[in-house]
Amino acid sequence: MSFARSRSDDPVGQVLTDATDVLRDDILARAAPSPVILIDGRSGAGKTSLTRLLLERWPLDAAPQLLALDSTYPGWDGLDAAVEDVTHNVLIPHAAGQQGRWRRWDWGAGEYAESHGVDPGLPLVVEGSGILTPASAVLAGVRVWVESPADSRRERALERDGDTYRPHWERWARQEDDHITRDEPAAHATRVFVVP
C-alpha cells in the first residue's frame, strides 16, 4: 500500500509525519506485546528520520529496542553480511522468544566491537538498507519500504555524512541495487511510503 502527501511547506516532513501516524495505527492493530518493525529503503530515502519520529511517538507502553543497521554493517561492502547476521542472530531468536545478540562494527578501527542483547519480550525496530528480505519478512509484523528519487536521496545522504560517504556512494548503491533485484523489498512491505 502506498502513501504520500502532495503539497506542504515541508513536504518531506509532512510525508514522514503522516507515515508515522499510519505506522502507529498498524502497530496498534497488530495487538502484539513485542512487535517487530522493519524499515528499509535506499540510502538517504528517509528511513532514519521516519524511525526517529516513530520512536518519539511510539504507541505502546513498552518502549521499543532500536537496532540501526549502520551500527552493524562490517564496512562499506557489508550490506548483505549485516542483514544475514541480524536475521539469524536477532530476528529469528526474537520470533522464538529467545534473547538475540548483535555486534557493533567500529568504523574507525575497522573491526567488530562489543555485542548487545535484544530482549524478546520488548518491541523491536530494525532500520537500515537491506533489512527487508524474504527471510526477514516472515519474522516481522510491520514491514516498511521507503522510496525516494535518486537526486533527493543523494543530496540528503551527502548533506548528512559529507566527505565520509561521498567516495563510497556508488559502491554502496550497487549493493542496494543487488538487494532490490534479489529480494524485492517493496513486494514484502506492508507499507510503502514515497518521500519527495
mmCIF file of C-alpha atoms in Angstrom:
data_model
loop_
_atom_site.group_PDB
_atom_site.id
_atom_site.type_symbol
_atom_site.label_atom_id
_atom_site.label_comp_id
_atom_site.label_asym_id
_atom_site.label_seq_id
_atom_site.Cartn_x
_atom_site.Cartn_y
_atom_site.Cartn_z
ATOM 1 C CA MET A 1 0.000 0.000 0.000
ATOM 2 C CA SER A 2 1.450 3.385 -0.964
ATOM 3 C CA PHE A 3 1.042 6.654 0.837
ATOM 4 C CA ALA A 4 2.271 10.149 0.015
ATOM 5 C CA ARG A 5 1.186 13.723 0.515
ATOM 6 C CA SER A 6 1.278 16.151 -2.394
ATOM 7 C CA ARG A 7 1.946 19.652 -1.015
ATOM 8 C CA SER A 8 3.143 21.312 2.148
ATOM 9 C CA ASP A 9 5.688 23.893 3.264
ATOM 10 C CA ASP A 10 7.818 20.913 4.288
ATOM 11 C CA PRO A 11 6.759 18.058 2.012
ATOM 12 C CA VAL A 12 9.332 15.601 3.383
ATOM 13 C CA GLY A 13 8.402 16.347 6.986
ATOM 14 C CA GLN A 14 4.697 16.093 6.197
ATOM 15 C CA VAL A 15 5.064 12.722 4.469
ATOM 16 C CA LEU A 16 7.121 11.381 7.373
ATOM 17 C CA THR A 17 4.632 12.679 9.955
ATOM 18 C CA ASP A 18 1.708 11.158 8.073
ATOM 19 C CA ALA A 19 3.630 7.902 7.626
ATOM 20 C CA THR A 20 4.255 7.796 11.374
ATOM 21 C CA ASP A 21 0.505 8.126 12.016
ATOM 22 C CA VAL A 22 -0.171 5.192 9.689
ATOM 23 C CA LEU A 23 2.518 3.054 11.319
ATOM 24 C CA ARG A 24 1.233 3.824 14.816
ATOM 25 C CA ASP A 25 -2.175 2.545 13.723
ATOM 26 C CA ASP A 26 -0.590 -0.551 12.152
ATOM 27 C CA ILE A 27 1.334 -1.337 15.341
ATOM 28 C CA LEU A 28 -1.767 -0.939 17.493
ATOM 29 C CA ALA A 29 -3.789 -3.106 15.102
ATOM 30 C CA ARG A 30 -1.256 -5.944 15.453
ATOM 31 C CA ALA A 31 -2.135 -6.172 19.166
ATOM 32 C CA ALA A 32 1.200 -7.889 19.806
ATOM 33 C CA PRO A 33 3.114 -7.196 23.036
ATOM 34 C CA SER A 34 6.521 -7.235 21.331
ATOM 35 C CA PRO A 35 6.032 -6.470 17.630
ATOM 36 C CA VAL A 36 8.895 -6.357 15.153
ATOM 37 C CA ILE A 37 9.026 -3.438 12.718
ATOM 38 C CA LEU A 38 11.460 -3.432 9.765
ATOM 39 C CA ILE A 39 12.202 -0.147 7.966
ATOM 40 C CA ASP A 40 14.129 -0.470 4.707
ATOM 41 C CA GLY A 41 14.979 1.836 1.823
ATOM 42 C CA ARG A 42 17.951 3.115 -0.090
ATOM 43 C CA SER A 43 20.471 5.465 1.449
ATOM 44 C CA GLY A 44 19.025 8.939 2.019
ATOM 45 C CA ALA A 45 15.416 7.833 1.449
ATOM 46 C CA GLY A 46 14.251 8.937 4.901
ATOM 47 C CA LYS A 47 14.423 5.692 6.933
ATOM 48 C CA THR A 48 16.271 7.175 9.888
ATOM 49 C CA SER A 49 14.035 10.252 10.069
ATOM 50 C CA LEU A 50 10.917 8.078 9.898
ATOM 51 C CA THR A 51 12.305 5.799 12.588
ATOM 52 C CA ARG A 52 13.130 8.741 14.854
ATOM 53 C CA LEU A 53 9.589 10.103 14.526
ATOM 54 C CA LEU A 54 8.073 6.700 15.162
ATOM 55 C CA LEU A 55 10.146 6.227 18.323
ATOM 56 C CA GLU A 56 9.202 9.713 19.553
ATOM 57 C CA ARG A 57 5.518 8.873 19.081
ATOM 58 C CA TRP A 58 5.633 5.177 19.971
ATOM 59 C CA PRO A 59 2.061 3.945 20.574
ATOM 60 C CA LEU A 60 2.673 1.111 23.057
ATOM 61 C CA ASP A 61 3.504 1.195 26.762
ATOM 62 C CA ALA A 62 6.620 -0.960 26.370
ATOM 63 C CA ALA A 63 9.446 1.093 24.892
ATOM 64 C CA PRO A 64 10.956 -0.408 21.728
ATOM 65 C CA GLN A 65 14.518 -1.507 21.186
ATOM 66 C CA LEU A 66 16.192 0.084 18.166
ATOM 67 C CA LEU A 67 18.727 -1.665 16.000
ATOM 68 C CA ALA A 68 20.135 0.619 13.298
ATOM 69 C CA LEU A 69 21.990 -1.442 10.711
ATOM 70 C CA ASP A 70 24.509 1.399 10.317
ATOM 71 C CA SER A 71 25.924 0.077 13.603
ATOM 72 C CA THR A 72 26.323 -3.470 12.242
ATOM 73 C CA TYR A 73 27.491 -3.186 8.608
ATOM 74 C CA PRO A 74 31.047 -4.591 8.556
ATOM 75 C CA GLY A 75 32.447 -1.837 6.349
ATOM 76 C CA TRP A 76 31.436 -0.369 3.019
ATOM 77 C CA ASP A 77 30.931 -3.792 1.421
ATOM 78 C CA GLY A 78 28.951 -5.239 4.332
ATOM 79 C CA LEU A 79 25.267 -4.759 3.495
ATOM 80 C CA ASP A 80 24.494 -8.452 2.901
ATOM 81 C CA ALA A 81 26.672 -9.671 5.785
ATOM 82 C CA ALA A 82 24.944 -7.396 8.293
ATOM 83 C CA VAL A 83 21.461 -8.362 7.135
ATOM 84 C CA GLU A 84 22.259 -12.070 7.318
ATOM 85 C CA ASP A 85 23.811 -11.658 10.776
ATOM 86 C CA VAL A 86 20.852 -9.659 12.146
ATOM 87 C CA THR A 87 18.299 -12.041 10.631
ATOM 88 C CA HIS A 88 19.928 -15.127 12.156
ATOM 89 C CA ASN A 89 21.125 -13.687 15.456
ATOM 90 C CA VAL A 90 18.383 -11.174 16.286
ATOM 91 C CA LEU A 91 15.161 -11.678 14.313
ATOM 92 C CA ILE A 92 14.956 -15.478 14.455
ATOM 93 C CA PRO A 93 15.664 -15.632 18.212
ATOM 94 C CA HIS A 94 13.223 -12.769 18.872
ATOM 95 C CA ALA A 95 10.478 -14.640 17.000
ATOM 96 C CA ALA A 96 11.219 -17.745 19.080
ATOM 97 C CA GLY A 97 11.038 -15.803 22.353
ATOM 98 C CA GLN A 98 14.791 -16.043 22.905
ATOM 99 C CA GLN A 99 17.378 -13.352 23.505
ATOM 100 C CA GLY A 100 19.224 -12.291 20.381
ATOM 101 C CA ARG A 101 22.586 -10.556 20.057
ATOM 102 C CA TRP A 102 24.150 -8.166 17.567
ATOM 103 C CA ARG A 103 27.705 -6.898 17.245
ATOM 104 C CA ARG A 104 28.619 -3.263 16.754
ATOM 105 C CA TRP A 105 31.010 -2.506 13.917
ATOM 106 C CA ASP A 106 33.693 0.002 14.882
ATOM 107 C CA TRP A 107 34.068 2.004 11.659
ATOM 108 C CA GLY A 108 37.220 3.748 12.906
ATOM 109 C CA ALA A 109 39.036 0.556 13.890
ATOM 110 C CA GLY A 110 37.593 -1.498 11.009
ATOM 111 C CA GLU A 111 36.569 -4.385 13.268
ATOM 112 C CA TYR A 112 33.756 -5.679 15.430
ATOM 113 C CA ALA A 113 33.470 -4.220 18.906
ATOM 114 C CA GLU A 114 31.074 -5.093 21.742
ATOM 115 C CA SER A 115 27.887 -7.100 21.382
ATOM 116 C CA HIS A 116 24.393 -6.126 22.546
ATOM 117 C CA GLY A 117 21.489 -8.252 23.731
ATOM 118 C CA VAL A 118 17.952 -7.967 22.362
ATOM 119 C CA ASP A 119 15.103 -8.732 24.753
ATOM 120 C CA PRO A 120 12.421 -10.914 23.117
ATOM 121 C CA GLY A 121 9.803 -9.502 25.490
ATOM 122 C CA LEU A 122 10.117 -5.976 24.106
ATOM 123 C CA PRO A 123 9.159 -4.458 20.750
ATOM 124 C CA LEU A 124 11.967 -4.239 18.204
ATOM 125 C CA VAL A 125 12.524 -1.725 15.411
ATOM 126 C CA VAL A 126 15.232 -2.602 12.882
ATOM 127 C CA GLU A 127 16.129 0.174 10.445
ATOM 128 C CA GLY A 128 18.576 0.051 7.575
ATOM 129 C CA SER A 129 19.224 -0.614 3.924
ATOM 130 C CA GLY A 130 18.799 -4.273 3.082
ATOM 131 C CA ILE A 131 16.794 -5.458 6.088
ATOM 132 C CA LEU A 132 13.591 -6.354 4.236
ATOM 133 C CA THR A 133 14.172 -9.741 2.586
ATOM 134 C CA PRO A 134 12.018 -12.830 2.083
ATOM 135 C CA ALA A 135 13.696 -14.392 5.150
ATOM 136 C CA SER A 136 13.202 -11.382 7.421
ATOM 137 C CA ALA A 137 9.696 -10.519 6.188
ATOM 138 C CA VAL A 138 8.154 -13.606 7.790
ATOM 139 C CA LEU A 139 9.641 -12.545 11.148
ATOM 140 C CA ALA A 140 8.103 -9.058 11.286
ATOM 141 C CA GLY A 141 4.519 -7.864 11.535
ATOM 142 C CA VAL A 142 5.098 -4.351 10.187
ATOM 143 C CA ARG A 143 7.401 -4.046 7.179
ATOM 144 C CA VAL A 144 8.196 -0.695 5.575
ATOM 145 C CA TRP A 145 9.850 0.272 2.303
ATOM 146 C CA VAL A 146 10.758 3.964 1.938
ATOM 147 C CA GLU A 147 11.070 5.141 -1.665
ATOM 148 C CA SER A 148 12.616 8.433 -2.791
ATOM 149 C CA PRO A 149 14.066 9.900 -6.011
ATOM 150 C CA ALA A 150 17.799 9.352 -6.512
ATOM 151 C CA ASP A 151 18.716 13.059 -6.574
ATOM 152 C CA SER A 152 16.866 13.766 -3.327
ATOM 153 C CA ARG A 153 18.377 10.741 -1.642
ATOM 154 C CA ARG A 154 21.917 11.615 -2.660
ATOM 155 C CA GLU A 155 21.542 15.232 -1.538
ATOM 156 C CA ARG A 156 20.208 14.193 1.883
ATOM 157 C CA ALA A 157 22.782 11.449 2.416
ATOM 158 C CA LEU A 158 25.762 13.590 1.460
ATOM 159 C CA GLU A 159 24.469 16.518 3.486
ATOM 160 C CA ARG A 160 24.230 14.176 6.472
ATOM 161 C CA ASP A 161 27.549 12.316 6.047
ATOM 162 C CA GLY A 162 29.510 14.574 3.693
ATOM 163 C CA ASP A 163 33.002 13.634 2.606
ATOM 164 C CA THR A 164 32.994 10.443 4.673
ATOM 165 C CA TYR A 165 30.316 8.946 2.434
ATOM 166 C CA ARG A 166 30.971 10.691 -0.906
ATOM 167 C CA PRO A 167 33.709 8.293 -2.177
ATOM 168 C CA HIS A 168 31.568 5.269 -1.295
ATOM 169 C CA TRP A 169 28.193 6.372 -2.719
ATOM 170 C CA GLU A 170 28.336 4.272 -5.904
ATOM 171 C CA ARG A 171 29.878 1.292 -4.120
ATOM 172 C CA TRP A 172 27.027 1.262 -1.599
ATOM 173 C CA ALA A 173 24.390 1.902 -4.269
ATOM 174 C CA ARG A 174 25.484 -1.242 -6.141
ATOM 175 C CA GLN A 175 24.816 -3.323 -3.025
ATOM 176 C CA GLU A 176 21.391 -1.699 -2.684
ATOM 177 C CA ASP A 177 20.705 -2.462 -6.364
ATOM 178 C CA ASP A 178 21.590 -6.117 -5.779
ATOM 179 C CA HIS A 179 19.313 -6.235 -2.715
ATOM 180 C CA ILE A 180 16.379 -4.704 -4.612
ATOM 181 C CA THR A 181 16.796 -7.037 -7.591
ATOM 182 C CA ARG A 182 17.260 -10.162 -5.494
ATOM 183 C CA ASP A 183 14.936 -9.533 -2.534
ATOM 184 C CA GLU A 184 12.208 -7.258 -3.960
ATOM 185 C CA PRO A 185 11.767 -5.475 -0.604
ATOM 186 C CA ALA A 186 8.816 -3.333 -1.715
ATOM 187 C CA ALA A 187 6.893 -6.515 -2.556
ATOM 188 C CA HIS A 188 7.360 -7.757 1.026
ATOM 189 C CA ALA A 189 6.406 -4.438 2.642
ATOM 190 C CA THR A 190 3.130 -3.941 4.469
ATOM 191 C CA ARG A 191 3.587 -0.211 3.757
ATOM 192 C CA VAL A 192 5.422 1.711 1.052
ATOM 193 C CA PHE A 193 5.977 5.424 1.672
ATOM 194 C CA VAL A 194 7.139 7.778 -1.058
ATOM 195 C CA VAL A 195 9.288 10.618 0.260
ATOM 196 C CA PRO A 196 9.935 13.577 -2.094
#
